[in-house]
Amino acid sequence: MAKIAVDVDRAVARRRTRGGPGRVDARLLAKGDGWTVEDVVCSCGPRDRPYDEQHDHVAIAIVTSGTFQYRGSGSNGREMMTPGSLLLGSPGQCFECGHEHGTGDRCLSFRFTPEYFEAITAGSGARAAGCAFRSLRLPPVRILSPVIADACAALAGSTDVAWEELGIRLAARAVQADHDVEPDRSAISPAAVARVTPTVRMIEAQPATDLTLIRLAREARLSPFHYLRTFESLTGATPHQYLLRARLRAAATRLATEPARILDVALDAGFGDVSNFNRAFRAEFGVSPRVYRQRRRR
């Protein structure tokens, strides 16, 4: 996860050096008949005005670093995109992305033609007719954790990535989660969003640190109750759940890409002991850290 964040930092640093507005740089990683996958790094910030765009394919983007606001046609308000969440887009849907409360983000973006998407998700029984998704965003929930961890490992340097298989797994799980996860329709004031967003970035930058609810609420200048409610509405997870999943994603990436000992991975990720790490990892990914590493290496 550190390498992923570094790439965003470099893009932001280049923008500061050259001056001018932020920009979006997309690097094609792989493509096939009906699908593409790109590494998208954005250096936009609060001074950059959002502009309208339109999805020409079915879009599923994994946010791997940074935060931004995403609004699509036919929706009320904006969704907060955070690491571990999925941005969803249907063909023909207009949208805009804004960076009012932070600079820089990175996404692993999969795009599918409608015909290809229909072929790989047919029979799921979870899609509404005539559109790809009912939601704009999926929060970092457990059903998505394994495929998101694999995507982060791929960006961090995992070799022999089967991109089409990863895209098919991602699409299947996104469709299921889009059906199962009930969108949060509660209204959040812009002031609360502005206060909570920096703490989301704090968790991303310091996942191994002991970031208690009281400390995070103090940083946001909100009461613990108000902070908890706002954070969960914005991210789809409580601060504890969000921090735990950030630690587990970082650990899974290291297990897939580095030879470090499991004990060291656990301690570096912020877990006090390896037994607690093993239990949390198995609950999130369905296998032990050792088996996860063996499978990804194989």
Short mmCIF file of C-alpha atoms in Angstrom, two decimals:
data_model
loop_
_atom_site.label_atom_id
_atom_site.label_comp_id
_atom_site.label_asym_id
_atom_site.label_seq_id
_atom_site.Cartn_x
_atom_site.Cartn_y
_atom_site.Cartn_z
CA MET A 1 0.00 0.00 0.00
CA ALA A 2 2.94 2.33 0.61
CA LYS A 3 3.97 2.14 -3.06
CA ILE A 4 0.45 3.00 -4.18
CA ALA A 5 0.42 6.11 -1.98
CA VAL A 6 3.89 7.12 -3.16
CA ASP A 7 2.73 7.20 -6.80
CA VAL A 8 -0.05 9.63 -5.90
CA ASP A 9 2.38 11.77 -3.90
CA ARG A 10 4.69 11.93 -6.91
CA ALA A 11 1.87 13.06 -9.17
CA VAL A 12 0.90 15.79 -6.71
CA ALA A 13 4.54 16.86 -6.35
CA ARG A 14 4.94 17.09 -10.14
CA ARG A 15 1.86 19.29 -10.30
CA ARG A 16 3.28 21.66 -7.69
CA THR A 17 6.58 21.84 -9.57
CA ARG A 18 5.11 22.63 -12.96
CA GLY A 19 2.22 24.72 -11.64
CA GLY A 20 -1.17 24.92 -13.33
CA PRO A 21 -4.26 22.78 -12.76
CA GLY A 22 -4.32 19.15 -11.74
CA ARG A 23 -4.81 16.44 -14.31
CA VAL A 24 -5.80 12.81 -14.73
CA ASP A 25 -3.20 10.39 -16.10
CA ALA A 26 -4.45 6.97 -17.22
CA ARG A 27 -2.02 4.13 -17.97
CA LEU A 28 -3.39 1.15 -19.86
CA LEU A 29 -2.51 -2.07 -18.04
CA ALA A 30 -4.35 -4.62 -20.15
CA LYS A 31 -7.23 -4.98 -22.57
CA GLY A 32 -9.17 -7.65 -24.37
CA ASP A 33 -12.28 -8.19 -26.41
CA GLY A 34 -14.86 -6.17 -24.47
CA TRP A 35 -12.79 -5.03 -21.48
CA THR A 36 -9.95 -2.74 -20.47
CA VAL A 37 -8.17 -1.98 -17.20
CA GLU A 38 -6.28 1.24 -16.47
CA ASP A 39 -4.23 2.68 -13.64
CA VAL A 40 -5.67 6.17 -13.15
CA VAL A 41 -3.76 8.73 -11.08
CA CYS A 42 -5.35 12.13 -10.45
CA SER A 43 -3.51 15.19 -9.10
CA CYS A 44 -6.57 17.46 -8.85
CA GLY A 45 -7.32 19.35 -5.65
CA PRO A 46 -9.66 21.89 -4.06
CA ARG A 47 -8.78 24.64 -6.56
CA ASP A 48 -9.67 22.51 -9.58
CA ARG A 49 -13.24 22.86 -10.77
CA PRO A 50 -15.09 19.60 -11.48
CA TYR A 51 -16.36 19.10 -14.98
CA ASP A 52 -19.04 16.88 -16.49
CA GLU A 53 -18.07 13.57 -18.04
CA GLN A 54 -20.03 10.57 -19.30
CA HIS A 55 -19.51 6.84 -18.91
CA ASP A 56 -19.36 5.15 -22.31
CA HIS A 57 -18.95 1.65 -20.82
CA VAL A 58 -19.88 -0.16 -17.64
CA ALA A 59 -17.32 1.18 -15.16
CA ILE A 60 -16.04 -0.32 -11.93
CA ALA A 61 -13.13 1.53 -10.34
CA ILE A 62 -11.37 0.45 -7.15
CA VAL A 63 -10.17 3.46 -5.16
CA THR A 64 -6.69 2.56 -3.93
CA SER A 65 -5.54 5.91 -2.57
CA GLY A 66 -6.90 9.37 -1.76
CA THR A 67 -10.44 10.68 -1.51
CA PHE A 68 -12.82 12.51 -3.84
CA GLN A 69 -16.51 13.25 -4.32
CA TYR A 70 -18.46 11.49 -7.06
CA ARG A 71 -21.86 12.54 -8.36
CA GLY A 72 -23.85 10.83 -11.09
CA SER A 73 -26.91 11.82 -13.06
CA GLY A 74 -30.18 10.86 -11.42
CA SER A 75 -28.71 10.91 -7.90
CA ASN A 76 -29.08 13.26 -4.99
CA GLY A 77 -25.91 14.60 -3.43
CA ARG A 78 -22.39 13.26 -3.77
CA GLU A 79 -20.77 10.04 -2.72
CA MET A 80 -17.48 10.13 -0.83
CA MET A 81 -14.97 7.83 -2.51
CA THR A 82 -12.36 6.43 -0.12
CA PRO A 83 -9.70 3.69 -0.36
CA GLY A 84 -11.32 0.28 -0.58
CA SER A 85 -14.58 1.58 -2.05
CA LEU A 86 -15.86 0.98 -5.59
CA LEU A 87 -16.98 3.66 -8.02
CA LEU A 88 -19.80 2.34 -10.23
CA GLY A 89 -20.97 3.73 -13.55
CA SER A 90 -23.56 2.68 -16.12
CA PRO A 91 -23.29 3.37 -19.88
CA GLY A 92 -24.59 6.81 -20.82
CA GLN A 93 -24.54 8.07 -17.24
CA CYS A 94 -23.19 11.59 -16.76
CA PHE A 95 -20.98 12.22 -13.74
CA GLU A 96 -18.48 14.56 -12.14
CA CYS A 97 -15.66 14.14 -9.64
CA GLY A 98 -14.62 16.84 -7.18
CA HIS A 99 -11.70 17.26 -4.78
CA GLU A 100 -12.95 19.91 -2.37
CA HIS A 101 -11.25 18.43 0.70
CA GLY A 102 -7.99 16.86 -0.48
CA THR A 103 -5.54 16.59 -3.35
CA GLY A 104 -4.74 13.45 -5.32
CA ASP A 105 -6.25 10.01 -5.71
CA ARG A 106 -5.64 6.77 -7.55
CA CYS A 107 -8.03 4.17 -8.97
CA LEU A 108 -7.76 0.84 -10.73
CA SER A 109 -10.43 1.29 -13.39
CA PHE A 110 -12.13 -1.59 -15.20
CA ARG A 111 -14.40 -0.86 -18.15
CA PHE A 112 -16.64 -3.36 -19.89
CA THR A 113 -18.78 -3.14 -22.99
CA PRO A 114 -22.47 -3.70 -22.16
CA GLU A 115 -22.43 -6.99 -24.09
CA TYR A 116 -19.38 -8.32 -22.26
CA PHE A 117 -20.75 -7.23 -18.88
CA GLU A 118 -24.08 -8.89 -19.64
CA ALA A 119 -22.32 -12.10 -20.56
CA ILE A 120 -20.26 -12.32 -17.35
CA THR A 121 -23.07 -11.32 -14.99
CA ALA A 122 -25.99 -13.10 -16.64
CA GLY A 123 -27.91 -15.31 -14.27
CA SER A 124 -26.90 -13.44 -11.14
CA GLY A 125 -30.48 -12.23 -10.60
CA ALA A 126 -29.11 -9.14 -8.90
CA ARG A 127 -29.19 -6.54 -11.66
CA ALA A 128 -32.03 -4.25 -12.62
CA ALA A 129 -33.04 -4.45 -16.24
CA GLY A 130 -31.70 -1.72 -18.49
CA CYS A 131 -28.84 -0.53 -16.27
CA ALA A 132 -25.66 -1.85 -14.77
CA PHE A 133 -25.99 -0.64 -11.18
CA ARG A 134 -28.46 0.96 -8.80
CA SER A 135 -25.71 2.58 -6.67
CA LEU A 136 -22.91 5.01 -7.43
CA ARG A 137 -20.58 3.68 -4.75
CA LEU A 138 -19.99 0.49 -2.82
CA PRO A 139 -18.32 0.87 0.58
CA PRO A 140 -15.43 -1.35 1.70
CA VAL A 141 -17.48 -4.37 2.75
CA ARG A 142 -16.22 -7.88 3.40
CA ILE A 143 -17.58 -9.47 0.20
CA LEU A 144 -15.31 -7.15 -1.80
CA SER A 145 -12.18 -7.50 0.36
CA PRO A 146 -10.46 -10.45 -1.40
CA VAL A 147 -10.69 -9.02 -4.91
CA ILE A 148 -9.72 -5.52 -3.74
CA ALA A 149 -6.69 -6.94 -1.92
CA ASP A 150 -5.65 -8.76 -5.10
CA ALA A 151 -6.04 -5.54 -7.10
CA CYS A 152 -3.87 -3.61 -4.63
CA ALA A 153 -1.22 -6.33 -4.81
CA ALA A 154 -1.29 -6.12 -8.61
CA LEU A 155 -0.67 -2.37 -8.50
CA ALA A 156 2.07 -2.80 -5.92
CA GLY A 157 4.06 -5.06 -8.22
CA SER A 158 2.54 -8.53 -8.11
CA THR A 159 3.67 -10.48 -11.18
CA ASP A 160 1.66 -12.55 -13.66
CA VAL A 161 -1.61 -10.74 -13.06
CA ALA A 162 -4.58 -12.38 -14.77
CA TRP A 163 -6.38 -9.08 -15.42
CA GLU A 164 -9.41 -10.51 -17.20
CA GLU A 165 -10.05 -13.02 -14.43
CA LEU A 166 -9.64 -10.26 -11.84
CA GLY A 167 -12.14 -8.12 -13.75
CA ILE A 168 -14.68 -10.92 -13.93
CA ARG A 169 -14.38 -11.59 -10.20
CA LEU A 170 -14.72 -7.88 -9.50
CA ALA A 171 -17.81 -7.51 -11.69
CA ALA A 172 -19.54 -10.53 -10.12
CA ARG A 173 -18.90 -9.33 -6.58
CA ALA A 174 -19.83 -5.74 -7.40
CA VAL A 175 -23.19 -6.83 -8.83
CA GLN A 176 -23.89 -8.95 -5.75
CA ALA A 177 -22.86 -6.21 -3.31
CA ASP A 178 -24.86 -3.63 -5.25
CA HIS A 179 -27.90 -5.84 -4.70
CA ASP A 180 -27.19 -6.62 -1.03
CA VAL A 181 -25.82 -3.35 0.36
CA GLU A 182 -28.52 -0.80 1.12
CA PRO A 183 -27.39 2.74 0.15
CA ASP A 184 -27.21 5.30 2.96
CA ARG A 185 -29.64 8.10 2.10
CA SER A 186 -29.06 10.24 5.20
CA ALA A 187 -28.16 13.86 4.56
CA ILE A 188 -24.76 15.11 5.72
CA SER A 189 -23.89 18.78 5.96
CA PRO A 190 -21.01 20.06 3.80
CA ALA A 191 -19.32 21.32 6.98
CA ALA A 192 -19.32 17.83 8.49
CA VAL A 193 -17.93 16.34 5.26
CA ALA A 194 -15.13 18.93 5.28
CA ARG A 195 -14.21 18.01 8.85
CA VAL A 196 -14.35 14.23 8.51
CA THR A 197 -12.59 13.82 5.15
CA PRO A 198 -9.11 14.77 6.49
CA THR A 199 -9.41 12.05 9.13
CA VAL A 200 -10.16 9.50 6.41
CA ARG A 201 -6.90 10.51 4.76
CA MET A 202 -5.20 10.32 8.17
CA ILE A 203 -6.24 6.68 8.50
CA GLU A 204 -4.95 5.97 5.01
CA ALA A 205 -1.58 7.58 5.80
CA GLN A 206 -1.22 6.03 9.27
CA PRO A 207 -3.18 2.76 9.39
CA ALA A 208 -0.78 1.16 11.88
CA THR A 209 -1.15 4.05 14.36
CA ASP A 210 -3.49 3.78 17.34
CA LEU A 211 -6.18 6.07 15.95
CA THR A 212 -8.96 5.93 18.54
CA LEU A 213 -12.46 7.23 17.96
CA ILE A 214 -11.85 9.97 20.53
CA ARG A 215 -8.68 11.14 18.74
CA LEU A 216 -10.32 11.10 15.31
CA ALA A 217 -13.37 12.99 16.59
CA ARG A 218 -11.08 15.57 18.21
CA GLU A 219 -9.20 16.02 14.92
CA ALA A 220 -12.54 16.58 13.16
CA ARG A 221 -13.74 18.94 15.91
CA LEU A 222 -16.93 16.92 16.35
CA SER A 223 -18.46 15.06 19.25
CA PRO A 224 -17.64 11.31 19.21
CA PHE A 225 -21.29 10.47 18.49
CA HIS A 226 -21.62 12.98 15.65
CA TYR A 227 -18.27 11.91 14.23
CA LEU A 228 -19.20 8.21 14.33
CA ARG A 229 -22.51 8.82 12.59
CA THR A 230 -20.98 11.08 9.93
CA PHE A 231 -18.02 8.80 9.27
CA GLU A 232 -20.25 5.76 8.77
CA SER A 233 -22.58 7.67 6.45
CA LEU A 234 -19.64 8.88 4.35
CA THR A 235 -17.63 5.66 4.11
CA GLY A 236 -20.15 2.88 4.70
CA ALA A 237 -18.12 1.57 7.66
CA THR A 238 -17.46 2.56 11.25
CA PRO A 239 -14.01 4.03 12.00
CA HIS A 240 -12.97 0.74 13.62
CA GLN A 241 -14.12 -1.34 10.63
CA TYR A 242 -12.50 1.09 8.19
CA LEU A 243 -9.18 1.10 10.05
CA LEU A 244 -9.18 -2.69 10.38
CA ARG A 245 -9.78 -3.17 6.64
CA ALA A 246 -7.09 -0.63 5.77
CA ARG A 247 -4.62 -2.61 7.90
CA LEU A 248 -5.68 -5.92 6.39
CA ARG A 249 -5.38 -4.63 2.80
CA ALA A 250 -1.88 -3.37 3.54
CA ALA A 251 -0.94 -6.70 5.09
CA ALA A 252 -2.41 -8.72 2.21
CA THR A 253 -0.48 -6.61 -0.30
CA ARG A 254 2.79 -7.26 1.51
CA LEU A 255 2.07 -10.98 1.79
CA ALA A 256 1.51 -11.18 -1.97
CA THR A 257 4.50 -9.07 -3.00
CA GLU A 258 7.18 -9.32 -0.29
CA PRO A 259 9.05 -12.15 1.49
CA ALA A 260 8.67 -10.59 4.96
CA ARG A 261 7.80 -12.86 7.86
CA ILE A 262 4.11 -13.07 8.76
CA LEU A 263 4.91 -11.88 12.28
CA ASP A 264 6.62 -8.77 10.93
CA VAL A 265 3.75 -8.09 8.52
CA ALA A 266 1.28 -8.34 11.41
CA LEU A 267 3.21 -6.01 13.71
CA ASP A 268 3.98 -3.48 10.98
CA ALA A 269 0.29 -3.35 10.04
CA GLY A 270 -0.66 -2.36 13.59
CA PHE A 271 -1.75 -5.68 15.11
CA GLY A 272 -0.52 -6.28 18.63
CA ASP A 273 0.11 -9.99 18.17
CA VAL A 274 0.08 -12.55 15.39
CA SER A 275 -2.83 -14.57 16.77
CA ASN A 276 -5.13 -11.53 16.63
CA PHE A 277 -3.87 -10.83 13.11
CA ASN A 278 -4.52 -14.42 12.02
CA ARG A 279 -8.10 -14.33 13.31
CA ALA A 280 -8.89 -10.98 11.66
CA PHE A 281 -7.25 -12.02 8.39
CA ARG A 282 -9.11 -15.33 8.21
CA ALA A 283 -12.42 -13.61 8.96
CA GLU A 284 -11.84 -11.07 6.18
CA PHE A 285 -10.34 -13.25 3.43
CA GLY A 286 -11.50 -16.75 4.34
CA VAL A 287 -7.98 -18.22 4.63
CA SER A 288 -4.98 -17.83 6.91
CA PRO A 289 -2.19 -15.39 5.99
CA ARG A 290 0.11 -18.31 5.16
CA VAL A 291 -2.39 -19.92 2.78
CA TYR A 292 -3.18 -16.53 1.23
CA ARG A 293 0.50 -15.98 0.50
CA GLN A 294 0.94 -19.46 -0.96
CA ARG A 295 -2.05 -19.04 -3.27
CA ARG A 296 -1.00 -15.59 -4.51
CA ARG A 297 2.59 -16.72 -5.07
CA ARG A 298 1.36 -19.77 -6.96
#
